[in-house]
mmCIF file of C-alpha atoms in Angstrom:
data_model
loop_
_atom_site.group_PDB
_atom_site.id
_atom_site.type_symbol
_atom_site.label_atom_id
_atom_site.label_comp_id
_atom_site.label_asym_id
_atom_site.label_seq_id
_atom_site.Cartn_x
_atom_site.Cartn_y
_atom_site.Cartn_z
ATOM 1 C CA MET M 1211 59.373 86.236 162.835
ATOM 2 C CA HIS M 1212 57.303 89.183 161.394
ATOM 3 C CA VAL M 1213 54.073 89.433 159.931
ATOM 4 C CA ILE M 1214 53.592 92.295 157.319
ATOM 5 C CA GLU M 1215 49.782 93.362 156.342
ATOM 6 C CA ARG M 1216 49.211 93.743 152.360
ATOM 7 C CA ASP M 1217 48.210 97.785 153.294
ATOM 8 C CA ASP M 1218 51.909 97.811 154.758
ATOM 9 C CA VAL M 1219 53.550 97.518 151.401
ATOM 10 C CA PRO M 1220 53.088 101.112 149.223
ATOM 11 C CA GLU M 1221 51.242 100.775 145.777
ATOM 12 C CA ILE M 1222 51.771 102.110 142.651
ATOM 13 C CA THR M 1223 48.873 102.258 139.811
ATOM 14 C CA SER M 1224 50.360 103.556 136.916
ATOM 15 C CA VAL M 1225 54.233 103.438 135.155
ATOM 16 C CA VAL M 1226 55.616 105.617 132.209
ATOM 17 C CA VAL M 1227 57.229 103.994 129.679
ATOM 18 C CA ASP M 1228 58.601 105.836 126.351
ATOM 19 C CA GLY M 1229 57.213 108.996 127.942
ATOM 20 C CA ALA M 1230 53.474 107.680 128.181
ATOM 21 C CA PRO M 1231 51.842 106.580 131.690
ATOM 22 C CA HIS M 1232 49.927 103.314 131.624
ATOM 23 C CA ASN M 1233 47.530 102.231 134.344
ATOM 24 C CA ILE M 1234 48.574 98.845 135.631
ATOM 25 C CA GLY M 1235 45.772 98.551 138.395
ATOM 26 C CA LEU M 1236 46.870 98.298 141.896
ATOM 27 C CA LEU M 1237 50.611 96.945 142.278
ATOM 28 C CA LYS M 1238 52.040 96.499 145.672
ATOM 29 C CA ASP M 1239 56.099 95.634 144.952
ATOM 30 C CA PHE M 1240 57.708 93.706 147.917
ATOM 31 C CA HIS M 1241 60.820 95.551 147.323
ATOM 32 C CA ARG M 1242 59.001 98.898 148.335
ATOM 33 C CA ASN M 1243 58.501 97.899 151.845
ATOM 34 C CA PRO M 1244 61.764 98.170 153.950
ATOM 35 C CA VAL M 1245 61.795 94.954 155.596
ATOM 36 C CA LEU M 1246 60.665 92.970 152.760
ATOM 37 C CA GLN M 1247 63.682 94.702 150.713
ATOM 38 C CA GLN M 1248 66.147 93.615 153.169
ATOM 39 C CA PHE M 1249 64.902 90.195 153.547
ATOM 40 C CA VAL M 1250 64.423 89.045 149.890
ATOM 41 C CA PRO M 1251 67.728 88.516 148.334
ATOM 42 C CA GLU M 1252 68.571 90.053 144.830
ATOM 43 C CA VAL M 1253 69.719 86.536 143.420
ATOM 44 C CA ALA M 1254 68.164 83.348 144.848
ATOM 45 C CA ARG M 1255 67.458 79.916 143.730
ATOM 46 C CA LEU M 1256 63.757 79.832 144.760
ATOM 47 C CA SER M 1257 61.720 77.053 145.883
ATOM 48 C CA MET M 1258 57.980 77.790 146.036
ATOM 49 C CA SER M 1259 55.065 75.582 147.553
ATOM 50 C CA TRP M 1260 51.553 75.784 148.236
ATOM 51 C CA VAL M 1261 50.626 75.326 151.752
ATOM 52 C CA ARG M 1262 47.069 74.271 153.010
ATOM 53 C CA LEU M 1263 45.755 73.945 156.562
ATOM 54 C CA LEU M 1264 42.226 73.600 157.570
ATOM 55 C CA PRO M 1265 40.472 75.139 160.629
ATOM 56 C CA GLY M 1266 42.353 73.607 163.871
ATOM 57 C CA GLU M 1267 45.155 71.937 161.566
ATOM 58 C CA GLU M 1268 48.443 72.859 162.963
ATOM 59 C CA LEU M 1269 51.965 73.045 161.496
ATOM 60 C CA SER M 1270 53.549 72.809 164.973
ATOM 61 C CA VAL M 1271 56.312 75.062 165.920
ATOM 62 C CA HIS M 1272 59.956 74.312 164.320
ATOM 63 C CA GLN M 1273 62.675 76.153 162.865
ATOM 64 C CA HIS M 1274 65.218 75.905 159.960
ATOM 65 C CA PRO M 1275 68.621 77.134 158.841
ATOM 66 C CA THR M 1276 67.458 79.174 156.010
ATOM 67 C CA LYS M 1277 64.845 82.392 155.734
ATOM 68 C CA SER M 1278 61.496 81.576 154.463
ATOM 69 C CA MET M 1279 58.414 83.817 153.258
ATOM 70 C CA ILE M 1280 54.791 82.764 153.627
ATOM 71 C CA ILE M 1281 52.363 84.659 151.593
ATOM 72 C CA ILE M 1282 48.473 83.902 152.729
ATOM 73 C CA ALA M 1283 46.601 83.627 149.809
ATOM 74 C CA GLU M 1284 42.959 82.877 151.135
ATOM 75 C CA GLY M 1285 41.334 82.034 154.436
ATOM 76 C CA THR M 1286 43.031 82.894 158.216
ATOM 77 C CA GLY M 1287 45.105 81.457 160.495
ATOM 78 C CA ARG M 1288 47.225 82.168 163.315
ATOM 79 C CA THR M 1289 51.341 82.054 163.924
ATOM 80 C CA MET M 1290 52.668 80.215 166.945
ATOM 81 C CA GLY M 1291 56.186 80.193 168.046
ATOM 82 C CA ASP M 1292 58.391 83.635 168.807
ATOM 83 C CA ALA M 1293 55.312 85.708 167.553
ATOM 84 C CA THR M 1294 51.413 84.882 167.727
ATOM 85 C CA THR M 1295 49.426 86.764 165.551
ATOM 86 C CA ASP M 1296 46.146 86.383 163.713
ATOM 87 C CA ILE M 1297 46.989 86.076 159.672
ATOM 88 C CA ARG M 1298 44.503 86.572 156.829
ATOM 89 C CA ALA M 1299 44.819 86.757 153.133
ATOM 90 C CA GLY M 1300 47.374 89.379 151.965
ATOM 91 C CA ASP M 1301 49.640 89.080 154.969
ATOM 92 C CA ILE M 1302 53.401 88.204 154.181
ATOM 93 C CA VAL M 1303 55.204 86.113 157.254
ATOM 94 C CA VAL M 1304 58.624 86.835 157.069
ATOM 95 C CA VAL M 1305 60.896 84.084 158.712
ATOM 96 C CA PRO M 1306 64.289 84.458 159.617
ATOM 97 C CA PRO M 1307 66.753 81.390 159.903
ATOM 98 C CA GLY M 1308 66.488 79.695 163.139
ATOM 99 C CA SER M 1309 63.024 81.372 163.849
ATOM 100 C CA LEU M 1310 61.021 79.440 165.954
ATOM 101 C CA HIS M 1311 57.252 79.469 164.221
ATOM 102 C CA GLY M 1312 54.292 77.410 163.167
ATOM 103 C CA PHE M 1313 50.835 77.784 162.264
ATOM 104 C CA VAL M 1314 47.268 77.135 162.397
ATOM 105 C CA GLY M 1315 44.185 77.359 160.502
ATOM 106 C CA THR M 1316 41.430 79.013 161.946
ATOM 107 C CA ALA M 1317 37.707 78.970 161.063
ATOM 108 C CA PRO M 1318 35.587 78.977 158.712
ATOM 109 C CA THR M 1319 38.054 77.804 155.938
ATOM 110 C CA GLY M 1320 41.586 77.483 157.306
ATOM 111 C CA PHE M 1321 44.050 78.981 154.642
ATOM 112 C CA TRP M 1322 46.166 78.577 151.606
ATOM 113 C CA ALA M 1323 49.336 80.114 151.364
ATOM 114 C CA LEU M 1324 52.529 80.230 149.267
ATOM 115 C CA SER M 1325 55.717 79.155 150.932
ATOM 116 C CA VAL M 1326 59.053 80.506 149.467
ATOM 117 C CA GLN M 1327 62.689 79.784 150.258
ATOM 118 C CA PHE M 1328 65.380 81.754 148.706
ATOM 119 C CA GLU M 1329 68.427 79.348 149.655
ATOM 120 C CA GLY M 1330 69.175 75.805 148.122
ATOM 121 C CA ALA M 1331 66.422 73.152 147.999
ATOM 122 C CA GLY M 1332 63.314 73.945 149.565
ATOM 123 C CA LEU M 1333 62.280 72.653 153.523
ATOM 124 C CA TYR M 1334 60.108 69.813 152.210
ATOM 125 C CA GLU M 1335 61.503 69.182 148.792
ATOM 126 C CA ASP M 1336 62.950 65.656 149.898
ATOM 127 C CA PRO M 1337 60.066 64.506 152.220
ATOM 128 C CA ASP M 1338 62.368 61.790 153.970
ATOM 129 C CA ASN M 1339 65.038 64.572 154.782
ATOM 130 C CA ALA M 1340 63.257 67.427 155.522
ATOM 131 C CA ARG M 1341 65.373 70.481 156.543
ATOM 132 C CA VAL M 1342 63.630 71.478 159.884
ATOM 133 C CA VAL M 1343 63.472 70.530 163.589
ATOM 134 C CA PHE M 1344 60.414 69.860 165.291
ATOM 135 C CA ASP M 1345 61.919 67.995 168.317
ATOM 136 C CA ALA M 1346 60.275 69.681 171.427
ATOM 137 C CA ASP M 1347 63.656 69.070 173.715
ATOM 138 C CA ARG M 1348 65.818 71.020 171.141
ATOM 139 C CA LEU M 1349 63.048 73.530 170.446
ATOM 140 C CA ASP M 1350 62.951 74.454 173.882
ATOM 141 C CA VAL M 1351 66.571 75.165 174.089
ATOM 142 C CA GLU M 1352 66.646 77.138 170.696
ATOM 143 C CA LEU M 1353 63.982 79.073 171.994
ATOM 144 C CA VAL M 1354 66.307 80.149 175.147
ATOM 145 C CA ARG M 1355 69.279 80.611 172.555
ATOM 146 C CA SER M 1356 67.041 82.793 170.252
ATOM 147 C CA ASP M 1357 66.318 85.065 173.704
ATOM 148 C CA ASN M 1358 70.079 84.904 174.888
ATOM 149 C CA GLN M 1359 71.286 85.993 171.432
ATOM 150 C CA ARG M 1360 68.805 88.945 171.397
ATOM 151 C CA PHE M 1361 70.023 89.984 174.531
ATOM 152 C CA MET M 1362 73.592 89.876 173.600
ATOM 153 C CA ARG M 1363 72.712 91.761 170.424
ATOM 154 C CA GLU M 1364 71.059 94.538 172.780
ATOM 155 C CA TYR M 1365 74.051 94.328 174.886
ATOM 156 C CA GLU M 1366 76.631 95.252 172.248
ATOM 157 C CA ASN M 1367 74.958 98.849 172.462
ATOM 158 C CA ASN M 1368 75.869 99.109 176.238
ATOM 159 C CA ALA M 1369 77.415 102.468 176.964
ATOM 160 C CA LEU M 1370 80.308 100.238 178.722
ATOM 161 C CA VAL M 1371 80.952 97.916 175.321
ATOM 162 C CA ARG M 1372 80.840 101.155 173.101
ATOM 163 C CA MET M 1373 83.333 102.650 175.543
ATOM 164 C CA ILE M 1374 85.624 99.793 175.400
ATOM 165 C CA ARG M 1375 85.468 99.700 171.624
ATOM 166 C CA ASP M 1376 86.183 103.013 170.932
ATOM 167 C CA LEU M 1377 89.026 103.533 173.660
ATOM 168 C CA GLU M 1378 91.731 105.074 172.081
ATOM 169 C CA THR M 1379 89.748 108.212 171.973
ATOM 170 C CA GLN M 1380 89.317 107.998 175.699
ATOM 171 C CA SER M 1381 91.580 109.817 177.982
ATOM 172 C CA PRO M 1382 94.302 108.116 179.646
ATOM 173 C CA GLU M 1383 92.264 108.831 183.381
ATOM 174 C CA VAL M 1384 89.205 107.395 181.551
ATOM 175 C CA ARG M 1385 90.892 104.192 180.595
ATOM 176 C CA ASN M 1386 92.508 103.383 184.023
ATOM 177 C CA ARG M 1387 89.069 104.268 185.623
ATOM 178 C CA LEU M 1388 87.386 102.161 183.678
ATOM 179 C CA LEU M 1389 89.917 99.159 184.656
ATOM 180 C CA ASP M 1390 89.858 99.896 187.992
ATOM 181 C CA HIS M 1391 86.299 99.557 188.337
ATOM 182 C CA LEU M 1392 86.334 96.208 185.812
ATOM 183 C CA GLN M 1393 88.971 95.028 188.529
ATOM 184 C CA THR M 1394 86.448 95.381 191.268
ATOM 185 C CA TRP M 1395 83.834 93.417 189.091
ATOM 186 C CA SER M 1396 86.351 90.635 187.969
ATOM 187 C CA ASP M 1397 87.544 89.941 191.799
ATOM 188 C CA ALA M 1398 83.571 89.944 192.211
ATOM 189 C CA PHE M 1399 83.195 87.274 189.438
ATOM 190 C CA GLN M 1400 85.412 85.115 191.051
ATOM 191 C CA ARG M 1401 83.396 85.007 194.206
ATOM 192 C CA VAL M 1402 80.286 84.260 191.924
ATOM 193 C CA ILE M 1403 81.733 81.280 190.191
ATOM 194 C CA THR M 1404 82.916 79.877 193.431
ATOM 195 C CA ALA M 1405 79.274 80.635 195.279
ATOM 196 C CA ARG M 1406 77.987 78.304 192.544
ATOM 197 C CA ILE M 1407 79.863 75.336 193.657
ATOM 198 C CA VAL M 1408 79.360 75.987 197.310
ATOM 199 C CA GLY M 1409 75.487 76.019 196.568
ATOM 200 C CA GLU M 1410 75.449 73.299 193.922
ATOM 201 C CA ALA M 1411 74.398 69.835 195.141
ATOM 202 C CA ASP M 1412 73.321 68.153 191.866
ATOM 203 C CA GLY M 1413 76.222 65.874 190.613
ATOM 204 C CA PRO M 1414 76.750 66.910 186.960
ATOM 205 C CA ALA M 1415 75.710 70.656 187.589
ATOM 206 C CA ARG M 1416 78.703 70.682 190.226
ATOM 207 C CA LYS M 1417 80.950 68.641 188.070
ATOM 208 C CA LEU M 1418 80.332 71.478 185.210
ATOM 209 C CA ALA M 1419 80.499 74.303 187.916
ATOM 210 C CA ALA M 1420 83.881 73.028 189.338
ATOM 211 C CA GLU M 1421 84.984 72.784 185.589
ATOM 212 C CA HIS M 1422 83.928 76.378 184.894
ATOM 213 C CA LEU M 1423 85.924 77.670 188.040
ATOM 214 C CA ALA M 1424 88.888 75.880 187.235
ATOM 215 C CA GLU M 1425 89.118 77.424 183.774
ATOM 216 C CA GLU M 1426 88.359 81.062 185.114
ATOM 217 C CA ILE M 1427 90.459 81.276 188.306
ATOM 218 C CA GLY M 1428 93.289 83.627 188.540
ATOM 219 C CA HIS M 1429 92.018 85.371 185.324
ATOM 220 C CA ASN M 1430 91.355 88.546 187.881
ATOM 221 C CA ARG M 1431 95.052 88.944 188.329
ATOM 222 C CA LEU M 1432 95.656 89.004 184.462
ATOM 223 C CA LEU M 1433 93.604 92.114 184.751
ATOM 224 C CA ALA M 1434 95.585 93.450 187.297
ATOM 225 C CA ASP M 1435 98.733 93.019 185.608
ATOM 226 C CA ILE M 1436 97.630 95.592 183.020
ATOM 227 C CA ARG M 1437 96.594 98.206 185.797
ATOM 228 C CA ASP M 1438 100.299 99.201 187.072
ATOM 229 C CA GLY M 1439 99.414 98.019 190.714
ATOM 230 C CA ARG M 1440 96.667 100.584 191.424
ATOM 231 C CA GLU M 1441 94.140 99.468 193.694
ATOM 232 C CA ALA M 1442 90.360 98.321 192.443
ATOM 233 C CA GLN M 1443 87.621 100.811 193.107
ATOM 234 C CA TRP M 1444 84.785 100.078 195.259
ATOM 235 C CA ASP M 1445 81.408 101.229 194.136
ATOM 236 C CA PRO M 1446 77.899 100.641 195.880
ATOM 237 C CA VAL M 1447 76.304 99.497 192.637
ATOM 238 C CA ILE M 1448 78.550 96.838 191.577
ATOM 239 C CA ALA M 1449 78.785 95.710 195.234
ATOM 240 C CA ALA M 1450 74.885 95.508 194.873
ATOM 241 C CA VAL M 1451 75.387 93.551 191.740
ATOM 242 C CA ALA M 1452 77.839 91.256 192.542
ATOM 243 C CA SER M 1453 75.834 90.556 196.143
ATOM 244 C CA TRP M 1454 72.862 89.688 193.797
ATOM 245 C CA PHE M 1455 74.572 86.922 191.889
ATOM 246 C CA VAL M 1456 76.361 85.315 194.761
ATOM 247 C CA ASP M 1457 72.769 85.120 196.506
ATOM 248 C CA ARG M 1458 71.100 83.449 193.111
ATOM 249 C CA MET M 1459 74.355 81.163 193.226
ATOM 250 C CA THR M 1460 74.066 79.955 196.579
ATOM 251 C CA THR M 1461 70.028 79.659 196.864
ATOM 252 C CA ALA M 1462 68.473 79.750 193.579
ATOM 253 C CA PRO M 1463 67.733 76.180 191.724
ATOM 254 C CA SER M 1464 70.500 74.446 190.033
ATOM 255 C CA VAL M 1465 69.366 75.022 186.445
ATOM 256 C CA GLU M 1466 69.200 78.935 187.165
ATOM 257 C CA ARG M 1467 72.707 78.856 188.374
ATOM 258 C CA THR M 1468 73.414 77.338 184.960
ATOM 259 C CA VAL M 1469 71.706 80.242 183.158
ATOM 260 C CA LEU M 1470 73.087 83.102 185.024
ATOM 261 C CA ALA M 1471 76.722 81.774 185.183
ATOM 262 C CA HIS M 1472 76.710 80.733 181.368
ATOM 263 C CA LEU M 1473 74.052 82.480 179.524
ATOM 264 C CA VAL M 1474 74.189 85.903 181.254
ATOM 265 C CA LEU M 1475 77.702 86.186 182.657
ATOM 266 C CA GLU M 1476 79.419 84.401 179.913
ATOM 267 C CA GLY M 1477 77.570 85.722 177.251
ATOM 268 C CA SER M 1478 77.984 89.715 178.444
ATOM 269 C CA GLY M 1479 81.351 88.471 178.762
ATOM 270 C CA MET M 1480 81.824 87.235 175.001
ATOM 271 C CA VAL M 1481 80.536 90.445 173.721
ATOM 272 C CA PHE M 1482 82.770 92.410 176.107
ATOM 273 C CA HIS M 1483 85.799 90.899 175.797
ATOM 274 C CA ALA M 1484 85.497 90.623 171.805
ATOM 275 C CA ALA M 1485 85.201 94.530 172.004
ATOM 276 C CA GLY M 1486 88.255 94.806 174.298
ATOM 277 C CA VAL M 1487 90.835 92.570 172.250
ATOM 278 C CA ASP M 1488 91.680 95.281 169.878
ATOM 279 C CA ALA M 1489 92.018 98.057 172.257
ATOM 280 C CA PHE M 1490 94.062 95.580 174.603
ATOM 281 C CA ALA M 1491 95.636 93.434 171.890
ATOM 282 C CA SER M 1492 98.648 92.770 174.282
ATOM 283 C CA SER M 1493 96.694 91.727 177.341
ATOM 284 C CA GLU M 1494 96.565 87.987 178.110
ATOM 285 C CA TYR M 1495 93.443 88.643 180.133
ATOM 286 C CA PHE M 1496 91.331 89.565 176.932
ATOM 287 C CA ARG M 1497 92.647 87.227 174.696
ATOM 288 C CA LEU M 1498 91.881 84.336 176.665
ATOM 289 C CA HIS M 1499 88.354 85.809 177.434
ATOM 290 C CA ASP M 1500 87.700 86.358 173.581
ATOM 291 C CA GLY M 1501 88.254 82.370 173.117
ATOM 292 C CA ALA M 1502 87.093 81.023 176.289
ATOM 293 C CA ASP M 1503 83.715 82.617 176.612
ATOM 294 C CA ALA M 1504 82.314 81.395 173.777
ATOM 295 C CA GLU M 1505 82.859 77.695 174.985
ATOM 296 C CA HIS M 1506 81.608 78.448 178.116
ATOM 297 C CA LEU M 1507 78.170 79.847 176.864
ATOM 298 C CA GLU M 1508 77.860 76.636 174.692
ATOM 299 C CA MET M 1509 78.347 74.594 178.089
ATOM 300 C CA GLY M 1510 74.762 76.261 179.227
ATOM 301 C CA TYR M 1511 73.275 75.144 176.207
ATOM 302 C CA ARG M 1512 74.577 71.642 176.547
ATOM 303 C CA GLU M 1513 73.253 71.483 180.163
ATOM 304 C CA LEU M 1514 69.892 72.640 179.320
ATOM 305 C CA ALA M 1515 69.491 70.238 176.649
ATOM 306 C CA GLU M 1516 70.408 67.421 178.872
ATOM 307 C CA ARG M 1517 68.072 68.804 181.833
ATOM 308 C CA ARG M 1518 64.453 67.870 182.257
ATOM 309 C CA ASP M 1519 63.619 70.055 185.648
ATOM 310 C CA TRP M 1520 63.018 73.713 183.443
ATOM 311 C CA THR M 1521 60.433 75.292 181.359
ATOM 312 C CA PRO M 1522 61.252 77.803 178.702
ATOM 313 C CA ASP M 1523 59.049 80.531 180.606
ATOM 314 C CA GLU M 1524 60.971 79.837 183.770
ATOM 315 C CA VAL M 1525 64.231 80.101 182.323
ATOM 316 C CA ARG M 1526 63.421 82.899 180.052
ATOM 317 C CA GLY M 1527 62.233 84.831 183.307
ATOM 318 C CA VAL M 1528 65.594 84.146 184.802
ATOM 319 C CA LEU M 1529 67.411 85.167 181.727
ATOM 320 C CA ARG M 1530 65.867 88.421 181.279
ATOM 321 C CA GLN M 1531 66.518 89.203 185.239
ATOM 322 C CA GLY M 1532 70.218 88.526 184.849
ATOM 323 C CA TRP M 1533 70.720 90.627 181.920
ATOM 324 C CA GLN M 1534 68.904 93.544 183.274
ATOM 325 C CA MET M 1535 71.504 93.041 186.117
ATOM 326 C CA MET M 1536 74.546 93.279 183.984
ATOM 327 C CA GLU M 1537 73.278 96.086 181.943
ATOM 328 C CA LEU M 1538 73.046 97.911 185.447
ATOM 329 C CA LEU M 1539 76.559 96.990 185.801
ATOM 330 C CA SER M 1540 77.808 97.979 182.796
ATOM 331 C CA ASP M 1541 76.058 101.373 182.448
ATOM 332 C CA ARG M 1542 77.900 101.999 186.555
ATOM 333 C CA ILE M 1543 81.125 101.067 185.131
ATOM 334 C CA ALA M 1544 80.739 103.624 182.067
ATOM 335 C CA GLU M 1545 79.293 106.032 184.208
ATOM 336 C CA ARG M 1546 82.089 106.135 186.773
ATOM 337 C CA ALA M 1547 84.776 106.175 184.260
ATOM 338 C CA ARG M 1548 83.357 109.174 182.381
ATOM 339 C CA ALA M 1549 83.320 110.719 185.658
ATOM 340 C CA VAL M 1550 86.814 111.768 185.776
ATOM 341 C CA ALA M 1551 86.623 113.381 182.357
ATOM 342 C CA VAL M 1552 83.886 115.330 183.840
ATOM 343 C CA VAL M 1553 85.833 116.319 187.035
ATOM 344 C CA ASP M 1554 88.913 117.187 184.699
ATOM 345 C CA HIS M 1555 86.648 119.529 182.343
ATOM 346 C CA ALA M 1556 85.213 121.096 185.464
ATOM 347 C CA GLY M 1557 88.542 121.939 187.005
#
């Protein structure tokens, strides 16, 4: 969700028709703002509705599958959900698909707004089948999903992911060094998911952990098969990150283990292995992970949806820490792989 103030839309005051200038007052075309230009489709089936919220009246946090735009016509209010921002007449609230958002009117009059959708029927066109989700438990999971998807998008720009995506441009030495350090992490990953079972006392969560281990065990041997028998390379940073994950899997609360194992480890693996499939088209290691990681990720969301022993703030904090560790780990593998090229060049 993004709020664009009226002043952020460039203005024009005159146009030229048949060579003659004509005053048009002050006009602010939405397409002259880069965010709105990208958001508003060229061709659409518009649905438009007036919305009114009195002071203190709420449209509670919800989400819907289509993009929406709220244009504040008069009065004041406040957004809720992904972003909390005061809004006033002239503001434009851009709501992407799946964004968690809601509104409350503020004193003295609340606000009137124009709600616009661009894809199919309006959100409330059929009051008995509104195209929105208000359920609190589902919203908690979707809030976590939204955060995790953002972390995954950011991870796509990690040095390691960029390197493996462009591996054909790298020297054989860089390729080998990358795989050797990746092997060190893959071996450690097996210990991480094993430690999760050791530390898990909760029945359903332990069963989930066992299913996860059964699918993952032995995958590190597939990676060894494409490395021509070279030894894995020990590194203090990789070892430290692996130790952190093992510690969390044996001492952290059950829900934290689920978040780290499925949302962080499998989420980052999904991005990484998808990038590596083309570079290692004949490798069963990358092929298996490219399909399995997405299912393992969904396991985590389903587990969260079935539990009630967590809050979004707690889980989002764990999620952030886990992704920071994965960024650190991945940056280190890329750094060690590049170190070969630096040594060769210096020599």
